[in-house]
Amino acid sequence: MHSSSKGSNRGALIVGAGAAGLLHGLSFRAHGVPVLAVYDPDRDKARRFAELVGGPRVLDDLDGVARDPDIGCVSICSPPRIHVEQAELCAASDRLLFVEKPVAMTRDEMMRLEKLPFTVPIVQWRAGRAIRTVRRAIAEGLLGPTPSVAIDLAWHRDARYFAEGRDRYDVWGCGALLSVGIHALDAVCFALDRPVAEVHGTLGYAAGIEVETRAALDIAFRGGALASLRITFDAGMDQTRLTFCGAGVTAAIAGSEADPTANAVEFVAADPAKQRVLQALADKVEGVGHSPLLVPFIGRALESFREGMIPGASSHFPSVRDVAIAHAAIFRVYEGESRTQRAIHPPSTVSTCPLT
């Protein structure tokens, strides 16, 4: 419990006036929290943002934000490279601090972020009905002790996406694996709910782009569960599929980029009686069945904060430590190859980084 349970009744600050910031702003307004301020180094972008969310003041910088008594919530929606730096400027002992994924770029940054009060990572895929159903089925042993998971992200990213600096380390800080793959990998780690034992990764590069545009990741979890992630930005459309298999059961979650875990799970069991058990479980698991998941995710976090809870107290109110498993798995792949080496890869090459 904490004594600052009314902090979320004040207004919100949005840091980063892009698409993610706009969705955060609209989510706050949906829950009765006014957006009081916005910061973005591009002042024209910040002004346009302000017009869309009710006219908050546009800040010149983040100096003094930590002492502003009117701000009860902050959302860090800027490029990942500066998430932790800006979170440290905005954190306060009576304030809820949301940080978009990936929350950090390195283990060091993750440790710094863990020290900040009331910090909540934006992991809205965890709120979806489908992933919560699979998590429950795994917890009840319906997929056996060692499920295997295939994670397939075939997404389309064109020149407009990279034109905003997402092709560079000094602007964005990471490529497909951490910037996008973290969404699905975190959801799978949430469903399996066990530590990682071993990681192997492969990064692929395209001409003229510093960061990886495709990647493959194989993870062994403690106890024997396995997960394999494949991601590419070269697809013709956005397709996402998470497939969990074990003990004669397949559980598939499919959709596009937009919150696929809000969809229904497709269960197939070799045993008809087990199929009925799985369907009954799916009918009773609580979870959000519509997109955007960010709106109910932020709503539950605000409610939890008002009730005096601290992040990590429930699966609806996660802490930075809760997302460390998925981030650390990717950090281990990145650590296997120096940033300089990655930046000078010739076109269409790959780098394999085995780690234990």
XYZ file of C-alpha atoms in Angstrom:
356
model
C 0.000 0.000 0.000
C 1.054 3.615 -0.470
C -0.152 6.961 0.778
C -0.387 8.686 -2.621
C -3.455 6.874 -3.883
C -5.108 10.026 -5.208
C -2.250 11.015 -7.512
C -4.022 9.670 -10.589
C -6.974 12.015 -9.965
C -4.827 14.879 -11.204
C -3.872 15.500 -14.813
C -1.493 13.751 -17.191
C 1.666 14.667 -19.070
C 2.414 12.969 -22.388
C 6.084 12.802 -23.384
C 6.272 12.138 -27.108
C 3.644 13.486 -29.489
C 3.532 10.587 -31.942
C 0.910 7.910 -32.522
C 1.611 6.156 -29.215
C 1.371 9.432 -27.314
C -1.936 10.235 -28.952
C -3.415 6.868 -27.957
C -2.210 7.421 -24.394
C -3.800 10.858 -24.353
C -7.121 9.530 -25.572
C -6.925 6.656 -23.064
C -6.460 9.099 -20.183
C -9.408 11.167 -21.359
C -11.551 8.023 -21.603
C -10.930 7.486 -17.886
C -11.584 11.076 -16.849
C -7.952 12.160 -16.533
C -7.316 15.448 -18.361
C -4.139 15.821 -20.404
C -2.536 18.928 -18.904
C 0.783 19.016 -20.761
C 2.690 17.552 -23.678
C 6.383 17.554 -24.475
C 8.081 16.777 -27.768
C 11.320 18.296 -29.130
C 9.355 18.991 -32.329
C 7.206 21.876 -31.106
C 4.986 21.922 -34.208
C 4.221 18.255 -33.638
C 3.487 18.962 -29.977
C 1.110 21.815 -30.890
C -0.812 19.620 -33.329
C -1.033 16.948 -30.632
C -2.375 19.493 -28.145
C -5.166 20.452 -30.530
C -6.303 16.820 -30.703
C -6.438 16.122 -26.959
C -8.067 19.217 -25.536
C -5.412 21.911 -25.624
C -2.807 21.002 -22.974
C 0.133 23.323 -22.528
C 3.201 22.590 -24.646
C 6.366 22.297 -22.567
C 9.730 23.586 -23.755
C 11.571 20.960 -21.710
C 11.096 18.533 -18.835
C 12.893 20.638 -16.235
C 10.798 20.958 -13.114
C 8.217 18.361 -14.165
C 9.021 16.157 -11.162
C 7.909 18.996 -8.850
C 4.693 19.906 -10.674
C 1.837 19.193 -8.220
C -0.826 19.154 -10.936
C 0.616 16.162 -12.786
C -0.508 12.834 -11.359
C 0.347 10.631 -14.354
C 3.072 10.653 -17.000
C 3.322 8.561 -20.149
C 6.754 8.150 -21.757
C 5.992 7.622 -25.458
C 9.210 8.912 -26.985
C 11.819 6.890 -28.957
C 13.041 3.926 -26.870
C 16.596 5.229 -26.710
C 15.555 7.988 -24.294
C 12.811 6.221 -22.304
C 14.841 5.786 -19.123
C 16.434 9.243 -19.230
C 13.036 10.912 -19.539
C 11.414 8.607 -16.989
C 14.020 9.676 -14.437
C 13.198 13.335 -15.092
C 9.456 12.758 -14.667
C 9.268 10.298 -11.778
C 7.817 11.426 -8.451
C 6.799 9.704 -5.234
C 3.091 10.543 -5.694
C 2.815 9.944 -9.435
C 2.006 7.033 -11.745
C 4.610 6.700 -14.488
C 3.811 4.706 -17.643
C 6.686 3.697 -19.956
C 6.093 2.330 -23.439
C 7.865 -0.803 -24.643
C 10.663 -1.477 -24.972
C 11.069 0.134 -21.573
C 14.881 0.102 -21.715
C 17.785 -0.585 -24.067
C 20.200 -2.361 -21.706
C 20.349 -4.243 -18.404
C 21.837 -1.124 -16.815
C 18.889 0.982 -17.938
C 16.459 -1.641 -16.702
C 18.032 -1.484 -13.245
C 17.735 2.314 -13.224
C 14.094 2.088 -14.220
C 13.315 -0.464 -11.503
C 14.393 2.097 -8.896
C 11.778 4.677 -9.929
C 8.536 4.821 -7.912
C 5.193 3.652 -9.326
C 6.547 2.801 -12.779
C 4.280 0.694 -15.006
C 5.473 -0.809 -18.316
C 2.949 -0.649 -21.143
C 2.324 -4.342 -21.811
C -1.264 -4.151 -22.976
C -1.093 -7.473 -24.848
C -1.210 -9.077 -21.382
C -4.720 -7.701 -20.911
C -6.162 -9.625 -23.867
C -8.641 -12.431 -23.303
C -6.684 -14.850 -25.496
C -3.327 -14.654 -23.733
C -4.994 -14.816 -20.311
C -6.862 -17.929 -21.376
C -3.660 -19.624 -22.522
C -1.875 -18.571 -19.328
C -4.653 -20.182 -17.279
C -4.586 -23.366 -19.360
C -0.813 -23.665 -18.887
C -1.085 -22.988 -15.152
C -3.658 -25.770 -14.844
C -1.393 -28.222 -16.678
C -3.630 -28.611 -19.721
C -0.667 -28.168 -22.098
C 1.625 -30.371 -20.040
C 4.806 -29.381 -18.185
C 6.867 -28.408 -21.252
C 4.838 -26.447 -23.829
C 6.448 -25.386 -27.088
C 5.611 -21.977 -28.541
C 5.987 -20.621 -32.076
C 5.857 -16.812 -32.369
C 5.497 -15.490 -35.915
C 5.454 -11.750 -36.639
C 5.295 -10.965 -40.354
C 4.819 -7.194 -40.456
C 5.155 -4.577 -43.171
C 7.374 -1.554 -42.608
C 8.029 0.789 -45.530
C 10.281 3.804 -46.088
C 7.883 6.116 -44.229
C 8.347 4.095 -41.054
C 12.137 4.323 -41.226
C 12.099 7.976 -42.316
C 11.194 8.974 -38.742
C 14.559 7.786 -37.443
C 13.650 4.186 -36.726
C 16.515 3.088 -38.982
C 19.193 4.569 -36.693
C 20.650 3.657 -33.315
C 21.228 7.280 -32.299
C 17.522 8.115 -32.802
C 15.532 4.947 -32.079
C 18.078 2.736 -30.363
C 16.961 -0.717 -31.509
C 15.534 -2.719 -34.386
C 12.774 -5.213 -35.077
C 13.592 -7.656 -32.286
C 13.403 -5.241 -29.363
C 11.220 -2.507 -30.843
C 8.453 -4.849 -32.031
C 9.282 -8.427 -31.042
C 9.172 -7.471 -27.363
C 5.362 -7.139 -27.555
C 4.857 -10.795 -28.458
C 7.755 -12.169 -26.444
C 6.525 -10.474 -23.275
C 3.042 -11.919 -23.833
C 4.496 -15.417 -24.214
C 6.691 -15.024 -21.102
C 3.561 -13.880 -19.259
C 1.691 -16.982 -20.404
C 4.476 -19.436 -19.557
C 5.352 -17.725 -16.253
C 8.814 -19.224 -15.746
C 12.479 -18.129 -15.925
C 14.636 -18.270 -19.073
C 17.534 -20.736 -19.094
C 19.141 -20.212 -22.514
C 18.887 -17.913 -25.548
C 20.118 -18.116 -29.144
C 19.515 -15.325 -31.623
C 20.073 -14.325 -35.222
C 19.788 -10.772 -36.529
C 19.220 -9.826 -40.181
C 19.961 -6.499 -41.842
C 18.844 -4.588 -44.941
C 20.779 -2.144 -47.092
C 20.981 1.396 -45.717
C 19.376 0.552 -42.352
C 21.520 0.320 -39.211
C 19.085 -1.657 -37.073
C 17.978 -5.217 -37.734
C 14.862 -5.581 -39.883
C 14.409 -9.290 -39.222
C 15.416 -11.648 -36.470
C 15.069 -15.150 -35.087
C 15.177 -16.067 -31.418
C 15.151 -19.459 -29.697
C 14.562 -19.602 -25.951
C 14.751 -22.499 -23.515
C 12.826 -21.898 -20.308
C 13.640 -23.486 -16.984
C 11.799 -26.782 -16.735
C 11.914 -27.557 -20.454
C 9.434 -25.244 -22.201
C 10.674 -23.845 -25.529
C 9.788 -20.768 -27.581
C 10.849 -19.757 -31.064
C 10.288 -16.228 -32.374
C 10.556 -15.160 -36.013
C 10.057 -11.539 -37.049
C 10.385 -9.700 -40.351
C 9.544 -6.219 -41.599
C 9.441 -7.480 -45.213
C 5.880 -8.839 -45.242
C 3.119 -7.570 -47.508
C 0.731 -7.099 -44.586
C 0.762 -7.325 -40.795
C 0.196 -10.857 -39.525
C 0.775 -12.141 -36.002
C 0.433 -15.707 -34.786
C 1.255 -17.267 -31.421
C 0.957 -21.065 -31.290
C 1.259 -23.015 -28.029
C 1.502 -26.814 -28.183
C 1.726 -29.529 -25.543
C 0.047 -32.643 -24.174
C -2.054 -33.147 -27.296
C -3.308 -29.556 -27.330
C -2.746 -26.682 -29.740
C -3.741 -23.167 -28.704
C -3.493 -20.579 -31.476
C -3.821 -16.797 -31.234
C -3.899 -14.969 -34.561
C -4.426 -11.418 -35.740
C -2.708 -8.384 -37.172
C -0.422 -5.879 -35.466
C -3.283 -4.370 -33.479
C -3.651 -6.291 -30.202
C -4.025 -9.878 -31.474
C -4.257 -11.181 -27.909
C -7.720 -9.612 -27.645
C -9.000 -12.227 -30.085
C -10.410 -15.614 -29.143
C -8.099 -18.612 -28.730
C -8.487 -21.472 -31.185
C -8.075 -24.672 -29.155
C -7.603 -28.055 -30.815
C -7.248 -31.115 -28.583
C -6.735 -34.741 -29.565
C -9.057 -35.772 -26.745
C -12.675 -34.524 -27.141
C -13.133 -34.425 -23.367
C -10.083 -32.193 -23.032
C -11.427 -29.994 -25.816
C -14.567 -29.422 -23.758
C -12.509 -28.589 -20.656
C -10.484 -26.037 -22.615
C -13.574 -24.420 -24.067
C -15.169 -24.183 -20.635
C -12.008 -22.537 -19.333
C -12.019 -20.036 -22.196
C -15.612 -19.106 -21.390
C -14.841 -18.205 -17.789
C -11.434 -16.451 -17.998
C -11.614 -12.706 -17.537
C -9.857 -10.625 -20.176
C -10.478 -7.889 -22.686
C -11.865 -9.038 -26.024
C -11.530 -5.891 -28.095
C -8.912 -3.453 -29.360
C -7.341 -1.109 -28.375
C -6.186 -2.925 -25.278
C -4.316 0.153 -24.081
C -7.530 1.834 -22.911
C -8.576 -0.877 -20.414
C -4.944 -1.534 -19.486
C -4.415 2.089 -18.432
C -7.818 2.098 -16.761
C -6.972 -0.907 -14.559
C -3.620 0.641 -13.650
C -5.273 3.929 -12.652
C -7.846 2.046 -10.591
C -5.157 -0.010 -8.859
C -3.133 3.111 -8.037
C -6.173 4.859 -6.596
C -6.782 1.823 -4.408
C -3.325 2.202 -2.898
C -1.645 -0.696 -4.708
C 1.933 -0.673 -5.976
C 3.058 -1.985 -9.397
C 3.539 -5.722 -9.361
C 0.694 -6.299 -6.915
C -1.487 -7.956 -9.566
C -1.328 -9.174 -13.156
C -3.358 -6.111 -14.150
C -0.841 -3.740 -12.555
C 2.630 -4.956 -13.638
C 5.989 -3.613 -12.523
C 9.220 -3.122 -14.448
C 10.546 -6.272 -12.817
C 7.642 -8.231 -14.303
C 8.804 -7.463 -17.858
C 12.494 -8.087 -17.178
C 12.462 -11.695 -18.453
C 11.473 -10.825 -22.026
C 13.715 -7.749 -22.193
C 16.709 -9.636 -20.778
C 16.361 -12.398 -23.385
C 16.685 -9.834 -26.166
C 19.470 -7.936 -24.394
C 21.470 -11.159 -24.360
C 21.253 -11.378 -28.147
C 22.218 -7.736 -28.578
C 25.126 -8.151 -26.176
C 26.470 -10.944 -28.382
C 27.333 -8.452 -31.063
C 28.668 -4.951 -30.484
C 26.721 -1.951 -31.738
C 29.604 -1.023 -34.025
C 29.623 -4.461 -35.596
C 25.870 -4.335 -36.196
C 26.051 -0.885 -37.772
C 28.584 -1.915 -40.432
C 26.938 -5.123 -41.631
C 26.793 -5.285 -45.427
C 23.312 -5.436 -47.017
C 21.114 -8.443 -46.375
C 23.484 -10.228 -44.021
C 22.846 -11.994 -40.760
C 24.686 -12.256 -37.480
C 24.235 -15.304 -35.287
C 24.652 -14.794 -31.547
C 24.562 -17.987 -29.466
C 24.384 -17.357 -25.718
C 23.994 -19.490 -22.651
